[in-house]
Short mmCIF file of N, CA and C in Angstrom, two decimals:
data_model
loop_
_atom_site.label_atom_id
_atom_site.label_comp_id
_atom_site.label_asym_id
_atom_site.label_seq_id
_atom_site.Cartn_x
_atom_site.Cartn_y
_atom_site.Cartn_z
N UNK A 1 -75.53 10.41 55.66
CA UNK A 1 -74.85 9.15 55.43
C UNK A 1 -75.88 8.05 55.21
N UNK A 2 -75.37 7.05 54.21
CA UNK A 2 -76.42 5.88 53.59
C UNK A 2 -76.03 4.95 54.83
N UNK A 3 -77.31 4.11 54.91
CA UNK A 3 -77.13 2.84 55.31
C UNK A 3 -76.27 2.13 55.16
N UNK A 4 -75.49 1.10 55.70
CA UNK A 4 -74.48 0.44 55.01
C UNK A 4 -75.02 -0.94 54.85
N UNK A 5 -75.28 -1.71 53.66
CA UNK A 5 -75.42 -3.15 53.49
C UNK A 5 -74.54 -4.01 54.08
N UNK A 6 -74.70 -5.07 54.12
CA UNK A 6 -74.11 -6.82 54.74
C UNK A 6 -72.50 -6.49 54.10
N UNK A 7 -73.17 -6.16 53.05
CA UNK A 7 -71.54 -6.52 52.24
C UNK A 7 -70.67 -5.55 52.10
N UNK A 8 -71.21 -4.03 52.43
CA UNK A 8 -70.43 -2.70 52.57
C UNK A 8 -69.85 -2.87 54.02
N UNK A 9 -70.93 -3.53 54.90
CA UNK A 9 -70.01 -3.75 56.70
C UNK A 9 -69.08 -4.32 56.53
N UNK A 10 -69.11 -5.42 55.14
CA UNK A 10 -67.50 -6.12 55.47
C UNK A 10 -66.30 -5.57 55.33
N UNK A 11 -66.60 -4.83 53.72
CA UNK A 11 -65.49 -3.95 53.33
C UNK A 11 -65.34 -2.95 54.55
N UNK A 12 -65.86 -2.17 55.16
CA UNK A 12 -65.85 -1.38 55.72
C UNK A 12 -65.22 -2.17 56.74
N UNK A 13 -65.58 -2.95 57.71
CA UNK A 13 -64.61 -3.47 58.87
C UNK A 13 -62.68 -3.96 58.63
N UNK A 14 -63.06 -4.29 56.93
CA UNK A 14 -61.46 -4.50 56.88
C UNK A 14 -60.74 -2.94 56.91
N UNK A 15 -61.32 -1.78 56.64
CA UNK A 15 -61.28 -0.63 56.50
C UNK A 15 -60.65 0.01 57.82
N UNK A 16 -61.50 0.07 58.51
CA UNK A 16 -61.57 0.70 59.81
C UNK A 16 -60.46 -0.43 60.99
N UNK A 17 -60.32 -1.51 60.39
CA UNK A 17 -59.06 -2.50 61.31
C UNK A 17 -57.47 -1.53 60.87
N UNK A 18 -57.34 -1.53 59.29
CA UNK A 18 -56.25 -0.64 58.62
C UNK A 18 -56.53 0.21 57.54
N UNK A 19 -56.28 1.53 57.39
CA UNK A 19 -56.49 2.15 56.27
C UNK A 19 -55.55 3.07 56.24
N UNK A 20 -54.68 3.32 55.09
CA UNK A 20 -55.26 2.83 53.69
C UNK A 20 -54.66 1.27 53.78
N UNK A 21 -55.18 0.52 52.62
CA UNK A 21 -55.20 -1.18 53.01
C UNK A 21 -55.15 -1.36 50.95
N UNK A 22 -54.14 -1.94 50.78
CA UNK A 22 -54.13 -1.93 49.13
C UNK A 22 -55.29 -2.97 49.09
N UNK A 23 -55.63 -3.16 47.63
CA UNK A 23 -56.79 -3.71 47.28
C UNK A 23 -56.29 -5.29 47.25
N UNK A 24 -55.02 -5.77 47.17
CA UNK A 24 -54.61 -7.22 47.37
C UNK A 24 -55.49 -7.38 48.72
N UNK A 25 -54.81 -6.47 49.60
CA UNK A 25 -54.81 -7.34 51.33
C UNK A 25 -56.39 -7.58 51.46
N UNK A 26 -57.38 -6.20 50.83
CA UNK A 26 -58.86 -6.60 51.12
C UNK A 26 -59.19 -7.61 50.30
N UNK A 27 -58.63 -7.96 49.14
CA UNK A 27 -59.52 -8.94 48.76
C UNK A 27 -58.86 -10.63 49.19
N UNK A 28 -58.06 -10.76 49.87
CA UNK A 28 -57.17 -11.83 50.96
C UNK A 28 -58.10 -11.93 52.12
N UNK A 29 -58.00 -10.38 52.76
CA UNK A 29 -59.03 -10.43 53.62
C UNK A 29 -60.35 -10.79 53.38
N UNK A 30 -61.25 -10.25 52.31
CA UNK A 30 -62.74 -10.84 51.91
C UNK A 30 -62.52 -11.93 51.67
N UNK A 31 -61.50 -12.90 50.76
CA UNK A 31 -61.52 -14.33 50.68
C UNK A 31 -61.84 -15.34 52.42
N UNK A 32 -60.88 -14.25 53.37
CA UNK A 32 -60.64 -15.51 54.36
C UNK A 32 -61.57 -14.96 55.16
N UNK A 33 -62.40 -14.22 55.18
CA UNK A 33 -63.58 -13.32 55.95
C UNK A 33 -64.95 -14.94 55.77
N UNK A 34 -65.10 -13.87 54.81
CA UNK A 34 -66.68 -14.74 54.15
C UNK A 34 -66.28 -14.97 52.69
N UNK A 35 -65.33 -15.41 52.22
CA UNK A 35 -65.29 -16.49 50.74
C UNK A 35 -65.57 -15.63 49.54
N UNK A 36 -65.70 -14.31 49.52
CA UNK A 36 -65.49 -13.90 48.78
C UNK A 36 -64.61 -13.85 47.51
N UNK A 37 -64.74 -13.97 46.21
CA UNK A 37 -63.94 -13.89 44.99
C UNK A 37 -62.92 -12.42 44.66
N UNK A 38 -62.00 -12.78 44.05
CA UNK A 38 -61.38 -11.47 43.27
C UNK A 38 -62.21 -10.27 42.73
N UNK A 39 -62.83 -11.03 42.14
CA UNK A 39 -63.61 -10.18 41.35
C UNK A 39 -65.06 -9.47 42.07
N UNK A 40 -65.70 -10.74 43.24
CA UNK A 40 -66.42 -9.65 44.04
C UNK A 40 -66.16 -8.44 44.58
N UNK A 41 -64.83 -9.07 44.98
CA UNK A 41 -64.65 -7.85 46.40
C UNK A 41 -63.82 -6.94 45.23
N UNK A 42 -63.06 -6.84 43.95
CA UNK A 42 -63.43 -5.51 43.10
C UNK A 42 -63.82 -4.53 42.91
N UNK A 43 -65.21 -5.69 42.26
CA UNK A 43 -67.02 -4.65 41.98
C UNK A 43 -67.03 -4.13 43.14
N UNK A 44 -67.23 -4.57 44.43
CA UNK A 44 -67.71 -3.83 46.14
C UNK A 44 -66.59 -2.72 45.98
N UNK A 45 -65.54 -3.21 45.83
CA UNK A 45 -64.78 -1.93 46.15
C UNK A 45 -64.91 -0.62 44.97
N UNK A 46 -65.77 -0.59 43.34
CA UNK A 46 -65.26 0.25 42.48
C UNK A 46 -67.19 0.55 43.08
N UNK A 47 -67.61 0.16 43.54
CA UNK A 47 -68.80 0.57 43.59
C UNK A 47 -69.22 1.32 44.85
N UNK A 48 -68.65 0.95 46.17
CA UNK A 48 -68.11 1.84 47.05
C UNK A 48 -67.18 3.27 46.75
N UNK A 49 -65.92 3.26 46.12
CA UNK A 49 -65.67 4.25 45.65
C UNK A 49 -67.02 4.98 45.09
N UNK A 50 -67.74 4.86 43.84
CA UNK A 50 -68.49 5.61 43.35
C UNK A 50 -69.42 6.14 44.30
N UNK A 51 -69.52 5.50 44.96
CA UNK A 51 -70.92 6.01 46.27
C UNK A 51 -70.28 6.90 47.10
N UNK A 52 -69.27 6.98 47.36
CA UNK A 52 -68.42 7.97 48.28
C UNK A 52 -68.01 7.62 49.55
N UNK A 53 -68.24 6.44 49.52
CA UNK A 53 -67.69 5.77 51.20
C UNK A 53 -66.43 5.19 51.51
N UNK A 54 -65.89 5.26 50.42
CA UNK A 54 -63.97 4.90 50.48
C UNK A 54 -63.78 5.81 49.05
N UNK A 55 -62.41 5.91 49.52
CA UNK A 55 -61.55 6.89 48.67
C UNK A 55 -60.29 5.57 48.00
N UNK A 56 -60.00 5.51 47.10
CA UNK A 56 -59.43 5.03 46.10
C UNK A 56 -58.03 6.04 46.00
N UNK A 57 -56.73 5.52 46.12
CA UNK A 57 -55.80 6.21 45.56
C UNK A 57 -54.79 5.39 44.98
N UNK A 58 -54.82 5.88 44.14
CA UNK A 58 -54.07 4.97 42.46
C UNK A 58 -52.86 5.31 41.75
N UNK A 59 -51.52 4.60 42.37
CA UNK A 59 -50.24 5.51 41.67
C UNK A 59 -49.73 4.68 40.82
N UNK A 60 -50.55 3.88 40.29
CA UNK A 60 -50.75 3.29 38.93
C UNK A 60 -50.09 1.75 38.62
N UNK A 61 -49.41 1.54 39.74
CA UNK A 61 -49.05 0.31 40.38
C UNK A 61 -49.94 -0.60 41.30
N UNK A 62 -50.76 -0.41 42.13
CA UNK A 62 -51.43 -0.40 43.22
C UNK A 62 -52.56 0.74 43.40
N UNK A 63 -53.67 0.05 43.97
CA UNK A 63 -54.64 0.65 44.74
C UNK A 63 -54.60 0.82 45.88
N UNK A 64 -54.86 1.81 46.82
CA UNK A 64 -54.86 1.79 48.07
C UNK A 64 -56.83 2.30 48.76
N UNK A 65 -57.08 1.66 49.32
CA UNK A 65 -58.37 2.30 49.90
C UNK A 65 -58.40 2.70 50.97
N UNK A 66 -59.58 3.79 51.51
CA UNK A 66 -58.93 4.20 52.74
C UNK A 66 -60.75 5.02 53.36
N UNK A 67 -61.20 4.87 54.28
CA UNK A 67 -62.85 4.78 54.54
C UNK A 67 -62.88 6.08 54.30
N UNK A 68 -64.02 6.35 54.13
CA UNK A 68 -64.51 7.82 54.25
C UNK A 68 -65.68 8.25 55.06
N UNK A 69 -66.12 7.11 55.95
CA UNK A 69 -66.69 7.03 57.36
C UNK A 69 -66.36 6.67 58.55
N UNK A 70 -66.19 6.96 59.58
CA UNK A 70 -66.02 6.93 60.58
C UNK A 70 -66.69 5.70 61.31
N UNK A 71 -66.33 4.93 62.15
CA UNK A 71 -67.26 3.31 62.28
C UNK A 71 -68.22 3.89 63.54
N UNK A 72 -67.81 4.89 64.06
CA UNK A 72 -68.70 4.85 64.88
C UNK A 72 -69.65 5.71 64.40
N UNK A 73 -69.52 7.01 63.49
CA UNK A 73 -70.61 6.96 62.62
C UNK A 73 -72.08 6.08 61.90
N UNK A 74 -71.01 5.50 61.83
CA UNK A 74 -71.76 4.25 61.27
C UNK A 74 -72.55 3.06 62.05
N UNK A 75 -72.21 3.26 63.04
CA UNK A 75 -72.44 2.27 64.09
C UNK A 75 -73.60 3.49 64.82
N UNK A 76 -73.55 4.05 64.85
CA UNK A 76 -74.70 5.45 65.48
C UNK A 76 -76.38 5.26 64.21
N UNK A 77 -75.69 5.30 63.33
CA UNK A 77 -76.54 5.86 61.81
C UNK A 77 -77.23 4.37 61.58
N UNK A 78 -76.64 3.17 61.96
CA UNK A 78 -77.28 1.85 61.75
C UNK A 78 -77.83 1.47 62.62
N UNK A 79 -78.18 2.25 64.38
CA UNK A 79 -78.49 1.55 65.72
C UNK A 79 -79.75 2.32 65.33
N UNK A 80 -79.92 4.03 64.93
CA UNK A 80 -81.15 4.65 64.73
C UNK A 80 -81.78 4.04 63.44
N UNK A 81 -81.68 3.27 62.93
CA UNK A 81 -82.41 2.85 61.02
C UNK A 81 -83.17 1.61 62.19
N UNK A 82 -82.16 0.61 63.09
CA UNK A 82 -82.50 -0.43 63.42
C UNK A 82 -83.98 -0.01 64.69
N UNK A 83 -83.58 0.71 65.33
CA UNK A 83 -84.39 1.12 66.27
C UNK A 83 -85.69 1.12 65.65
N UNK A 84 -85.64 2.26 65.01
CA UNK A 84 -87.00 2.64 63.83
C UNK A 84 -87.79 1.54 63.48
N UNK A 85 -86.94 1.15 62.19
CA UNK A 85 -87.23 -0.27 62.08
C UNK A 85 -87.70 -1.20 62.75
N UNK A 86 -87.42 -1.37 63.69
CA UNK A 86 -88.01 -2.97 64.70
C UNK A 86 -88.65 -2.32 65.55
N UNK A 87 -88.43 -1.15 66.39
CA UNK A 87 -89.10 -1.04 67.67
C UNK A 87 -89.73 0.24 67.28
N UNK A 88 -90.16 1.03 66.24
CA UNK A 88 -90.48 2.15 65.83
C UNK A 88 -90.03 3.30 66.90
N UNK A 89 -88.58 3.52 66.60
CA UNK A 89 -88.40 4.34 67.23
C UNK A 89 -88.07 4.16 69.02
N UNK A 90 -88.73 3.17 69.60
CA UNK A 90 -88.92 3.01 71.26
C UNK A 90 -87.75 2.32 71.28
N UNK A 91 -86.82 2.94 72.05
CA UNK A 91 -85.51 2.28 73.46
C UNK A 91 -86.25 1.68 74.53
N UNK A 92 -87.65 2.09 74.87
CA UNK A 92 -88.13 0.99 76.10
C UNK A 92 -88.16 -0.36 75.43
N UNK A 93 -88.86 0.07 74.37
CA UNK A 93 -89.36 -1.47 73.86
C UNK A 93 -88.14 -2.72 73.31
N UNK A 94 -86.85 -1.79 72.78
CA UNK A 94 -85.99 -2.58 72.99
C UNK A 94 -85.10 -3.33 74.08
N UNK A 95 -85.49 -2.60 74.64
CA UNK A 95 -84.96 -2.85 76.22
C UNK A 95 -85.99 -3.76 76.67
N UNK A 96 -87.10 -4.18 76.93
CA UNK A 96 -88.02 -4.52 77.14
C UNK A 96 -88.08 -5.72 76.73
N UNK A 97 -87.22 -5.97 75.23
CA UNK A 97 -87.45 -7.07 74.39
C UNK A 97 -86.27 -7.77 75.02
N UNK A 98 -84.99 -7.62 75.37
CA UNK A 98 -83.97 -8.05 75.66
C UNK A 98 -84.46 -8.76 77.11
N UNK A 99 -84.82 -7.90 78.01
CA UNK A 99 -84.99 -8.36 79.48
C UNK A 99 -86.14 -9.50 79.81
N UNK A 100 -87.04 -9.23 78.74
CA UNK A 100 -88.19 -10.40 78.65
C UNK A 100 -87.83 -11.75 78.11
N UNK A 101 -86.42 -11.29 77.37
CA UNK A 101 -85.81 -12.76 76.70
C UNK A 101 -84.63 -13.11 77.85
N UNK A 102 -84.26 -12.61 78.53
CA UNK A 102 -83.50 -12.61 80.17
C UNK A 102 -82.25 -13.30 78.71
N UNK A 103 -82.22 -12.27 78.45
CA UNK A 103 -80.48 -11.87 77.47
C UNK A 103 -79.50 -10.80 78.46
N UNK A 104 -80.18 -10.24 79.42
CA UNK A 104 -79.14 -9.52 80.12
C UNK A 104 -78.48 -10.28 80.99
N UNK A 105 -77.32 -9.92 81.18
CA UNK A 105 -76.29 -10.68 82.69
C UNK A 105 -76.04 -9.87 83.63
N UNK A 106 -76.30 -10.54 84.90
CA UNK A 106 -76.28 -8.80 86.22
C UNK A 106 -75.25 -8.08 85.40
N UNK A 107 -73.76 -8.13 84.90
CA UNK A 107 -73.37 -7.09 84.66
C UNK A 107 -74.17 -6.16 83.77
N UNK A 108 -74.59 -6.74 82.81
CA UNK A 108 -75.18 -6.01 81.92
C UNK A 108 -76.43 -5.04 82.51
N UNK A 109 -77.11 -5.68 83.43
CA UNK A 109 -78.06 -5.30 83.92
C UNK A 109 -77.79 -3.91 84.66
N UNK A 110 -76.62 -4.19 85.40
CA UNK A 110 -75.83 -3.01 86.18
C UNK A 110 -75.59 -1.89 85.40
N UNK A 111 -74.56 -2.11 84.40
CA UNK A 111 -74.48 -0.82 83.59
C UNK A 111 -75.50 -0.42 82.72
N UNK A 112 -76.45 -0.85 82.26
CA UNK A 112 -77.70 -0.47 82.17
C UNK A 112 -78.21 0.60 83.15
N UNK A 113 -78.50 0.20 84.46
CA UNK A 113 -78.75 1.19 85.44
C UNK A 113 -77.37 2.26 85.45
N UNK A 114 -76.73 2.13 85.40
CA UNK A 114 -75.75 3.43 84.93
C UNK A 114 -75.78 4.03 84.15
N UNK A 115 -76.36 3.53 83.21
CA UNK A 115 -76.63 4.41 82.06
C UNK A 115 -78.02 5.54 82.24
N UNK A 116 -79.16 4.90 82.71
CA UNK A 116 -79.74 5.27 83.09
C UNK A 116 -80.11 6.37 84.04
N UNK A 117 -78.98 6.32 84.90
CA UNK A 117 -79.27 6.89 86.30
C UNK A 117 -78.33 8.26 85.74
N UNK A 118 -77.41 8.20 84.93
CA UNK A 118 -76.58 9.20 84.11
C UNK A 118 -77.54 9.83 83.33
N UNK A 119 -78.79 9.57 82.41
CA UNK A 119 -79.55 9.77 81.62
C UNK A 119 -80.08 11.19 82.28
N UNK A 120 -80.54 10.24 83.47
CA UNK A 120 -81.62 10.84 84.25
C UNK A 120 -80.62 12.10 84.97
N UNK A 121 -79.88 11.76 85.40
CA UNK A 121 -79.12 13.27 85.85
C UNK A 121 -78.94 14.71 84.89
N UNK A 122 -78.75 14.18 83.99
CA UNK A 122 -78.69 15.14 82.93
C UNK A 122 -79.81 15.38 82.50
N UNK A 123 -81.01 15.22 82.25
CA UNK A 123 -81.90 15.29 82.31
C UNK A 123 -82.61 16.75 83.43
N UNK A 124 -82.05 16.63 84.48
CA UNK A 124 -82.58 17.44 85.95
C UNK A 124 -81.37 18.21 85.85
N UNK A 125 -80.23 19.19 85.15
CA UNK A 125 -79.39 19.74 84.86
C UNK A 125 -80.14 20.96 84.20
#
């Protein structure tokens, strides 16, 4: 699975809220999203079809679109590109970067250590 661009996350979030979603409601939705035109959110959508990440079905009245990824797919496939990317690969160092900017809140901090302490159990399994 490809990366998804700025402007494929959008289509894609109106996607994954309802699908299939005729091509009126997304491009209503891209207007009142981020200002998108008719004719942008179109092209995004005939160019998505071609790439294989929404499916197009056409009973010649109406378009209907409908994802052909999974968001949490996608949300998995864009956390490892980002990781790479910024922290080469290191979860300490992102973690590291967050807590040094004291962006965590005890809760956060808490389930963090849950996560962790779960890590680590499975780990000794």
């Amino acid at each position: 699975m490809k990366i998804l661009s700025e402007a494929e996350w959008n289509i894609m979030e109106s996607l994954w809220e309802e699908s299939p979603k005729v091509g009126s409601r997304i491009v209503a939705d891209m207007g009142g999203r981020i200002g998108w035109s008719r004719s942008t959110t179109l092209t995004m959508l005939k160019r998505m079809t071609e790439k294989g990440l929404i499916f197009c079905e056409d009973n010649g009245q109406m378009k209907a679109y409908t994802s052909l990824i999974e968001r949490e797919d996608a949300v998995k496939r864009e956390t490892e590109s980002f990781l790479q990317r910024v922290y080469h690969g290191s979860i300490s160092m992102l973690v590291s970067g967050f807590v040094e900017r004291k962006r965590l809140s005890p809760e956060e901090l808490s389930e963090l250590r849950q996560i962790l302490d779960k890590a680590e159990e499975e780990c000794h399994e």
